[in-house]
């Protein structure tokens, strides 16, 4: 099992450019999440999905878009990169077993710098 | 909406000292609680979790946490820290029974000195 895989690991973007951060999981998890991590701020939820075809906004969705066409993949799209989007992005997934929550599993992260 | 507070932002300890990191949450219903650890340059890994039952839960690497419902707290403890425990620690809460959002605290940076 690879778990949660994110690509790329590092990226430098110019202001106004666009890119897609890829996230895939092979655990057949229903729920997937995108977080951004900034120093001293913890992890802030950008978007999440409870299953294929269903997405919802988190705390800080502005400037981002997501899609969930399959159970495995949950890409995060930045349309017009801004310096405020310089951050480390983590994708996570989890499932529910017999109606109970389980812990989330995280990818290795993508360090994005917008200049 | 739920929220999580971690009051200690930076903690510096000597090896063999005892550790306690505070975590308080606000949410009206029942919750699942987690502590995650992030070693330098790595992703988050689960230390321990509380779902139900015994409020004192034990995790990996000698860590434990106690859920005190009346205080809305889930403090992390370790009797004797090691240099390798240097990392950032995050408390997280997930409402039970249908809540899907996992909310994190701002994290505590722990540095253990030799």
PDB file of C-alpha atoms in Angstrom:
ATOM      1  CA  UNK A   1       0.000   0.000   0.000  1.00  0.00           C
ATOM      2  CA  UNK A   2       1.344   3.378  -1.005  1.00  0.00           C
ATOM      3  CA  UNK A   3      -1.165   5.221   1.215  1.00  0.00           C
ATOM      4  CA  UNK A   4      -1.657   8.878   0.255  1.00  0.00           C
ATOM      5  CA  UNK A   5       0.594  10.120  -2.525  1.00  0.00           C
ATOM      6  CA  UNK A   6       1.073  13.783  -3.395  1.00  0.00           C
ATOM      7  CA  UNK A   7       2.860  15.260  -6.368  1.00  0.00           C
ATOM      8  CA  UNK A   8       4.868  17.360  -6.813  1.00  0.00           C
ATOM      9  CA  UNK A   9       6.907  17.628  -3.614  1.00  0.00           C
ATOM     10  CA  UNK A  10       8.167  21.123  -4.422  1.00  0.00           C
ATOM     11  CA  UNK A  11       7.061  23.807  -6.843  1.00  0.00           C
ATOM     12  CA  UNK A  12       7.838  27.441  -7.507  1.00  0.00           C
ATOM     13  CA  UNK A  13       5.154  29.421  -9.315  1.00  0.00           C
ATOM     14  CA  UNK A  14       5.070  32.955 -10.628  1.00  0.00           C
ATOM     15  CA  UNK A  15       2.229  35.233  -9.636  1.00  0.00           C
ATOM     16  CA  UNK A  16      -0.775  34.591 -11.872  1.00  0.00           C
ATOM     17  CA  UNK A  17       0.279  31.138 -12.990  1.00  0.00           C
ATOM     18  CA  UNK A  18      -1.935  28.125 -12.414  1.00  0.00           C
ATOM     19  CA  UNK A  19      -1.183  24.599 -11.309  1.00  0.00           C
ATOM     20  CA  UNK A  20      -2.766  21.429  -9.999  1.00  0.00           C
ATOM     21  CA  UNK A  21      -1.561  19.615  -6.911  1.00  0.00           C
ATOM     22  CA  UNK A  22      -2.218  15.929  -7.309  1.00  0.00           C
ATOM     23  CA  UNK A  23      -3.384  13.610  -4.541  1.00  0.00           C
ATOM     24  CA  UNK A  24      -4.224   9.945  -4.829  1.00  0.00           C
ATOM     25  CA  UNK A  25      -4.940   7.275  -2.234  1.00  0.00           C
ATOM     26  CA  UNK A  26      -5.125   3.527  -2.617  1.00  0.00           C
ATOM     27  CA  UNK A  27      -6.985   2.693   0.601  1.00  0.00           C
ATOM     28  CA  UNK A  28     -10.500   3.077  -0.852  1.00  0.00           C
ATOM     29  CA  UNK A  29     -11.203   5.862   1.635  1.00  0.00           C
ATOM     30  CA  UNK A  30     -14.406   7.827   1.297  1.00  0.00           C
ATOM     31  CA  UNK A  31     -13.182  11.090   2.725  1.00  0.00           C
ATOM     32  CA  UNK A  32     -10.397  13.200   1.386  1.00  0.00           C
ATOM     33  CA  UNK A  33      -9.093  16.565   2.520  1.00  0.00           C
ATOM     34  CA  UNK A  34      -6.765  19.352   1.493  1.00  0.00           C
ATOM     35  CA  UNK A  35      -5.020  21.375   4.181  1.00  0.00           C
ATOM     36  CA  UNK A  36      -2.504  24.157   4.080  1.00  0.00           C
ATOM     37  CA  UNK A  37       0.068  24.544   6.804  1.00  0.00           C
ATOM     38  CA  UNK A  38       1.578  27.906   7.638  1.00  0.00           C
ATOM     39  CA  UNK A  39       4.058  28.555  10.481  1.00  0.00           C
ATOM     40  CA  UNK A  40       2.295  29.106  13.803  1.00  0.00           C
ATOM     41  CA  UNK A  41      -1.126  28.653  12.209  1.00  0.00           C
ATOM     42  CA  UNK A  42      -1.518  24.898  12.295  1.00  0.00           C
ATOM     43  CA  UNK A  43      -3.436  23.212   9.513  1.00  0.00           C
ATOM     44  CA  UNK A  44      -6.309  24.981   7.842  1.00  0.00           C
ATOM     45  CA  UNK A  45      -8.880  23.016   5.851  1.00  0.00           C
ATOM     46  CA  UNK A  46      -9.213  24.202   2.256  1.00  0.00           C
ATOM     47  CA  UNK A  47     -11.659  21.722   0.754  1.00  0.00           C
ATOM     48  CA  UNK A  48     -12.893  18.251   1.525  1.00  0.00           C
ATOM     49  CA  UNK A  49     -14.857  15.488  -0.126  1.00  0.00           C
ATOM     50  CA  UNK A  50     -17.029  12.756   1.336  1.00  0.00           C
ATOM     51  CA  UNK A  51     -17.071  10.679  -1.835  1.00  0.00           C
ATOM     52  CA  UNK A  52     -16.757  10.749  -5.596  1.00  0.00           C
ATOM     53  CA  UNK A  53     -18.685  13.644  -7.087  1.00  0.00           C
ATOM     54  CA  UNK A  54     -19.123  15.473  -3.764  1.00  0.00           C
ATOM     55  CA  UNK A  55     -16.946  18.323  -2.551  1.00  0.00           C
ATOM     56  CA  UNK A  56     -17.361  21.046   0.040  1.00  0.00           C
ATOM     57  CA  UNK A  57     -15.544  24.139   1.225  1.00  0.00           C
ATOM     58  CA  UNK A  58     -13.442  24.231   4.339  1.00  0.00           C
ATOM     59  CA  UNK A  59     -12.164  27.240   6.267  1.00  0.00           C
ATOM     60  CA  UNK A  60      -9.977  28.816   3.563  1.00  0.00           C
ATOM     61  CA  UNK A  61     -11.301  27.872   0.099  1.00  0.00           C
ATOM     62  CA  UNK A  62     -10.743  31.183  -1.708  1.00  0.00           C
ATOM     63  CA  UNK A  63      -8.351  30.905  -4.617  1.00  0.00           C
ATOM     64  CA  UNK A  64      -8.658  27.134  -4.884  1.00  0.00           C
ATOM     65  CA  UNK A  65     -10.827  24.594  -6.637  1.00  0.00           C
ATOM     66  CA  UNK A  66     -11.170  20.839  -6.326  1.00  0.00           C
ATOM     67  CA  UNK A  67     -12.831  17.938  -8.071  1.00  0.00           C
ATOM     68  CA  UNK A  68     -13.465  14.333  -7.112  1.00  0.00           C
ATOM     69  CA  UNK A  69     -14.258  12.305 -10.185  1.00  0.00           C
ATOM     70  CA  UNK A  70     -12.968   9.059  -8.679  1.00  0.00           C
ATOM     71  CA  UNK A  71     -12.627   7.647  -5.164  1.00  0.00           C
ATOM     72  CA  UNK A  72      -8.849   7.589  -5.496  1.00  0.00           C
ATOM     73  CA  UNK A  73      -8.048  11.093  -6.735  1.00  0.00           C
ATOM     74  CA  UNK A  74      -8.625  14.540  -5.258  1.00  0.00           C
ATOM     75  CA  UNK A  75      -6.670  17.211  -7.154  1.00  0.00           C
ATOM     76  CA  UNK A  76      -6.388  20.789  -5.880  1.00  0.00           C
ATOM     77  CA  UNK A  77      -6.295  23.551  -8.477  1.00  0.00           C
ATOM     78  CA  UNK A  78      -4.798  27.011  -8.082  1.00  0.00           C
ATOM     79  CA  UNK A  79      -6.048  29.196 -10.924  1.00  0.00           C
ATOM     80  CA  UNK A  80      -4.225  32.501 -10.347  1.00  0.00           C
ATOM     81  CA  UNK A  81      -1.379  31.975  -7.934  1.00  0.00           C
ATOM     82  CA  UNK A  82      -0.788  34.694  -5.360  1.00  0.00           C
ATOM     83  CA  UNK A  83       2.051  35.122  -2.816  1.00  0.00           C
ATOM     84  CA  UNK A  84      -0.471  34.441  -0.035  1.00  0.00           C
ATOM     85  CA  UNK A  85      -0.732  30.894  -1.346  1.00  0.00           C
ATOM     86  CA  UNK A  86       2.883  30.172  -0.485  1.00  0.00           C
ATOM     87  CA  UNK A  87       2.487  27.301   1.948  1.00  0.00           C
ATOM     88  CA  UNK A  88       2.876  23.594   2.519  1.00  0.00           C
ATOM     89  CA  UNK A  89      -0.133  21.660   1.286  1.00  0.00           C
ATOM     90  CA  UNK A  90      -1.172  18.327   2.734  1.00  0.00           C
ATOM     91  CA  UNK A  91      -3.692  15.897   1.379  1.00  0.00           C
ATOM     92  CA  UNK A  92      -5.337  13.426   3.748  1.00  0.00           C
ATOM     93  CA  UNK A  93      -7.879  10.636   3.607  1.00  0.00           C
ATOM     94  CA  UNK A  94      -9.934   8.632   6.036  1.00  0.00           C
ATOM     95  CA  UNK A  95     -12.883   6.320   6.174  1.00  0.00           C
ATOM     96  CA  UNK A  96     -15.738   5.400   8.454  1.00  0.00           C
ATOM     97  CA  UNK A  97     -16.090   1.850   9.732  1.00  0.00           C
ATOM     98  CA  UNK A  98     -19.407   0.707  11.188  1.00  0.00           C
ATOM     99  CA  UNK A  99     -20.424   4.331  11.543  1.00  0.00           C
ATOM    100  CA  UNK A 100     -17.277   5.234  13.463  1.00  0.00           C
ATOM    101  CA  UNK A 101     -14.676   7.747  12.434  1.00  0.00           C
ATOM    102  CA  UNK A 102     -11.125   6.598  11.913  1.00  0.00           C
ATOM    103  CA  UNK A 103      -7.882   8.509  11.882  1.00  0.00           C
ATOM    104  CA  UNK A 104      -6.754  10.458   8.850  1.00  0.00           C
ATOM    105  CA  UNK A 105      -3.711   9.453   6.841  1.00  0.00           C
ATOM    106  CA  UNK A 106      -1.554  12.182   5.369  1.00  0.00           C
ATOM    107  CA  UNK A 107       0.533  12.548   2.271  1.00  0.00           C
ATOM    108  CA  UNK A 108       4.126  13.810   2.318  1.00  0.00           C
ATOM    109  CA  UNK A 109       3.119  17.352   1.453  1.00  0.00           C
ATOM    110  CA  UNK A 110       3.761  19.790  -1.377  1.00  0.00           C
ATOM    111  CA  UNK A 111       5.865  22.861  -0.645  1.00  0.00           C
ATOM    112  CA  UNK A 112       4.652  25.663  -2.896  1.00  0.00           C
ATOM    113  CA  UNK A 113       6.321  29.032  -3.278  1.00  0.00           C
ATOM    114  CA  UNK A 114       4.687  31.833  -5.272  1.00  0.00           C
ATOM    115  CA  UNK A 115       7.052  34.609  -6.369  1.00  0.00           C
TER     116      UNK A 115
ATOM    117  CA  UNK B   1     -18.315  24.705  14.401  1.00  0.00           C
ATOM    118  CA  UNK B   2     -15.648  23.014  16.435  1.00  0.00           C
ATOM    119  CA  UNK B   3     -12.346  24.611  17.376  1.00  0.00           C
ATOM    120  CA  UNK B   4      -9.156  23.426  19.031  1.00  0.00           C
ATOM    121  CA  UNK B   5      -6.785  25.417  21.238  1.00  0.00           C
ATOM    122  CA  UNK B   6      -3.210  24.525  22.012  1.00  0.00           C
ATOM    123  CA  UNK B   7      -1.861  27.006  24.494  1.00  0.00           C
ATOM    124  CA  UNK B   8       1.808  26.062  24.404  1.00  0.00           C
ATOM    125  CA  UNK B   9       3.271  27.204  21.110  1.00  0.00           C
ATOM    126  CA  UNK B  10       6.909  26.488  21.877  1.00  0.00           C
ATOM    127  CA  UNK B  11       8.259  24.164  24.538  1.00  0.00           C
ATOM    128  CA  UNK B  12      11.917  23.499  25.294  1.00  0.00           C
ATOM    129  CA  UNK B  13      12.839  20.608  27.567  1.00  0.00           C
ATOM    130  CA  UNK B  14      15.949  18.743  28.578  1.00  0.00           C
ATOM    131  CA  UNK B  15      16.172  15.044  27.930  1.00  0.00           C
ATOM    132  CA  UNK B  16      14.428  12.936  30.609  1.00  0.00           C
ATOM    133  CA  UNK B  17      12.133  15.794  31.601  1.00  0.00           C
ATOM    134  CA  UNK B  18       8.412  15.157  31.732  1.00  0.00           C
ATOM    135  CA  UNK B  19       6.126  16.583  29.092  1.00  0.00           C
ATOM    136  CA  UNK B  20       2.567  17.778  29.160  1.00  0.00           C
ATOM    137  CA  UNK B  21       1.013  19.602  26.199  1.00  0.00           C
ATOM    138  CA  UNK B  22      -2.392  21.166  26.613  1.00  0.00           C
ATOM    139  CA  UNK B  23      -5.297  20.759  24.205  1.00  0.00           C
ATOM    140  CA  UNK B  24      -8.807  22.119  24.669  1.00  0.00           C
ATOM    141  CA  UNK B  25     -11.642  21.900  22.210  1.00  0.00           C
ATOM    142  CA  UNK B  26     -15.005  23.520  21.848  1.00  0.00           C
ATOM    143  CA  UNK B  27     -17.870  21.480  20.481  1.00  0.00           C
ATOM    144  CA  UNK B  28     -21.276  20.726  21.912  1.00  0.00           C
ATOM    145  CA  UNK B  29     -21.504  17.066  20.967  1.00  0.00           C
ATOM    146  CA  UNK B  30     -19.360  13.988  21.255  1.00  0.00           C
ATOM    147  CA  UNK B  31     -16.015  13.961  19.539  1.00  0.00           C
ATOM    148  CA  UNK B  32     -13.140  11.812  18.474  1.00  0.00           C
ATOM    149  CA  UNK B  33      -9.770  13.226  19.519  1.00  0.00           C
ATOM    150  CA  UNK B  34      -6.331  12.805  18.037  1.00  0.00           C
ATOM    151  CA  UNK B  35      -2.746  13.775  18.574  1.00  0.00           C
ATOM    152  CA  UNK B  36      -0.521  13.903  15.505  1.00  0.00           C
ATOM    153  CA  UNK B  37       3.223  14.431  15.368  1.00  0.00           C
ATOM    154  CA  UNK B  38       5.232  16.009  12.578  1.00  0.00           C
ATOM    155  CA  UNK B  39       8.974  15.397  12.623  1.00  0.00           C
ATOM    156  CA  UNK B  40      11.104  17.966  10.802  1.00  0.00           C
ATOM    157  CA  UNK B  41      10.510  17.791   7.070  1.00  0.00           C
ATOM    158  CA  UNK B  42       7.974  14.992   7.321  1.00  0.00           C
ATOM    159  CA  UNK B  43       4.229  14.557   7.097  1.00  0.00           C
ATOM    160  CA  UNK B  44       1.849  14.160  10.001  1.00  0.00           C
ATOM    161  CA  UNK B  45       1.714  10.806  11.734  1.00  0.00           C
ATOM    162  CA  UNK B  46      -0.810   9.605  14.269  1.00  0.00           C
ATOM    163  CA  UNK B  47       0.443   9.412  17.859  1.00  0.00           C
ATOM    164  CA  UNK B  48      -2.762   8.338  19.529  1.00  0.00           C
ATOM    165  CA  UNK B  49      -6.507   8.630  19.330  1.00  0.00           C
ATOM    166  CA  UNK B  50      -9.569   8.584  21.557  1.00  0.00           C
ATOM    167  CA  UNK B  51     -12.900   7.303  20.310  1.00  0.00           C
ATOM    168  CA  UNK B  52     -14.656   5.992  23.414  1.00  0.00           C
ATOM    169  CA  UNK B  53     -14.097   3.970  26.577  1.00  0.00           C
ATOM    170  CA  UNK B  54     -11.104   4.420  28.868  1.00  0.00           C
ATOM    171  CA  UNK B  55     -10.304   8.159  28.852  1.00  0.00           C
ATOM    172  CA  UNK B  56      -6.599   7.432  29.315  1.00  0.00           C
ATOM    173  CA  UNK B  57      -5.213   6.354  25.980  1.00  0.00           C
ATOM    174  CA  UNK B  58      -1.733   5.155  25.200  1.00  0.00           C
ATOM    175  CA  UNK B  59      -0.010   5.755  21.920  1.00  0.00           C
ATOM    176  CA  UNK B  60       3.277   5.062  20.273  1.00  0.00           C
ATOM    177  CA  UNK B  61       6.708   5.957  21.664  1.00  0.00           C
ATOM    178  CA  UNK B  62       5.534   6.157  25.272  1.00  0.00           C
ATOM    179  CA  UNK B  63       3.020   8.950  24.767  1.00  0.00           C
ATOM    180  CA  UNK B  64      -0.347   8.996  26.458  1.00  0.00           C
ATOM    181  CA  UNK B  65      -3.279  11.380  26.640  1.00  0.00           C
ATOM    182  CA  UNK B  66      -6.187  11.823  28.978  1.00  0.00           C
ATOM    183  CA  UNK B  67      -9.638  12.869  27.866  1.00  0.00           C
ATOM    184  CA  UNK B  68     -11.403  14.934  30.526  1.00  0.00           C
ATOM    185  CA  UNK B  69     -14.896  15.535  29.213  1.00  0.00           C
ATOM    186  CA  UNK B  70     -15.858  18.088  31.854  1.00  0.00           C
ATOM    187  CA  UNK B  71     -12.877  20.229  30.904  1.00  0.00           C
ATOM    188  CA  UNK B  72     -13.098  19.636  27.146  1.00  0.00           C
ATOM    189  CA  UNK B  73      -9.442  18.703  27.310  1.00  0.00           C
ATOM    190  CA  UNK B  74      -7.189  16.065  25.796  1.00  0.00           C
ATOM    191  CA  UNK B  75      -3.699  16.727  27.130  1.00  0.00           C
ATOM    192  CA  UNK B  76      -0.688  14.840  25.847  1.00  0.00           C
ATOM    193  CA  UNK B  77       1.900  13.497  28.278  1.00  0.00           C
ATOM    194  CA  UNK B  78       5.177  11.654  28.290  1.00  0.00           C
ATOM    195  CA  UNK B  79       7.064  10.856  31.527  1.00  0.00           C
ATOM    196  CA  UNK B  80      10.552  11.189  30.045  1.00  0.00           C
ATOM    197  CA  UNK B  81      11.248  12.840  26.712  1.00  0.00           C
ATOM    198  CA  UNK B  82      14.083  11.996  24.362  1.00  0.00           C
ATOM    199  CA  UNK B  83      15.993  14.134  21.899  1.00  0.00           C
ATOM    200  CA  UNK B  84      14.201  12.249  19.099  1.00  0.00           C
ATOM    201  CA  UNK B  85      10.865  13.621  20.330  1.00  0.00           C
ATOM    202  CA  UNK B  86      11.793  17.009  18.896  1.00  0.00           C
ATOM    203  CA  UNK B  87       8.874  17.696  16.568  1.00  0.00           C
ATOM    204  CA  UNK B  88       5.660  19.634  16.186  1.00  0.00           C
ATOM    205  CA  UNK B  89       2.586  18.201  17.877  1.00  0.00           C
ATOM    206  CA  UNK B  90      -0.964  18.790  16.748  1.00  0.00           C
ATOM    207  CA  UNK B  91      -4.202  18.106  18.535  1.00  0.00           C
ATOM    208  CA  UNK B  92      -7.254  17.467  16.347  1.00  0.00           C
ATOM    209  CA  UNK B  93     -10.983  16.918  16.849  1.00  0.00           C
ATOM    210  CA  UNK B  94     -13.585  15.233  14.687  1.00  0.00           C
ATOM    211  CA  UNK B  95     -17.255  15.202  15.693  1.00  0.00           C
ATOM    212  CA  UNK B  96     -18.748  11.732  15.891  1.00  0.00           C
ATOM    213  CA  UNK B  97     -21.941  10.627  14.259  1.00  0.00           C
ATOM    214  CA  UNK B  98     -21.691  12.253  10.887  1.00  0.00           C
ATOM    215  CA  UNK B  99     -19.199  15.072  11.267  1.00  0.00           C
ATOM    216  CA  UNK B 100     -16.594  14.878   8.578  1.00  0.00           C
ATOM    217  CA  UNK B 101     -14.330  17.815   9.289  1.00  0.00           C
ATOM    218  CA  UNK B 102     -11.106  17.171  11.144  1.00  0.00           C
ATOM    219  CA  UNK B 103     -10.085  20.397  12.850  1.00  0.00           C
ATOM    220  CA  UNK B 104      -6.532  20.988  14.042  1.00  0.00           C
ATOM    221  CA  UNK B 105      -5.024  23.168  16.697  1.00  0.00           C
ATOM    222  CA  UNK B 106      -2.198  25.544  15.855  1.00  0.00           C
ATOM    223  CA  UNK B 107       0.449  23.089  17.003  1.00  0.00           C
ATOM    224  CA  UNK B 108       3.159  23.001  19.666  1.00  0.00           C
ATOM    225  CA  UNK B 109       6.784  23.038  18.649  1.00  0.00           C
ATOM    226  CA  UNK B 110       8.756  20.842  21.056  1.00  0.00           C
ATOM    227  CA  UNK B 111      12.514  21.020  21.239  1.00  0.00           C
ATOM    228  CA  UNK B 112      14.338  18.527  23.403  1.00  0.00           C
ATOM    229  CA  UNK B 113      17.891  19.453  24.302  1.00  0.00           C
ATOM    230  CA  UNK B 114      20.626  16.985  25.198  1.00  0.00           C
TER     231      UNK B 114
END
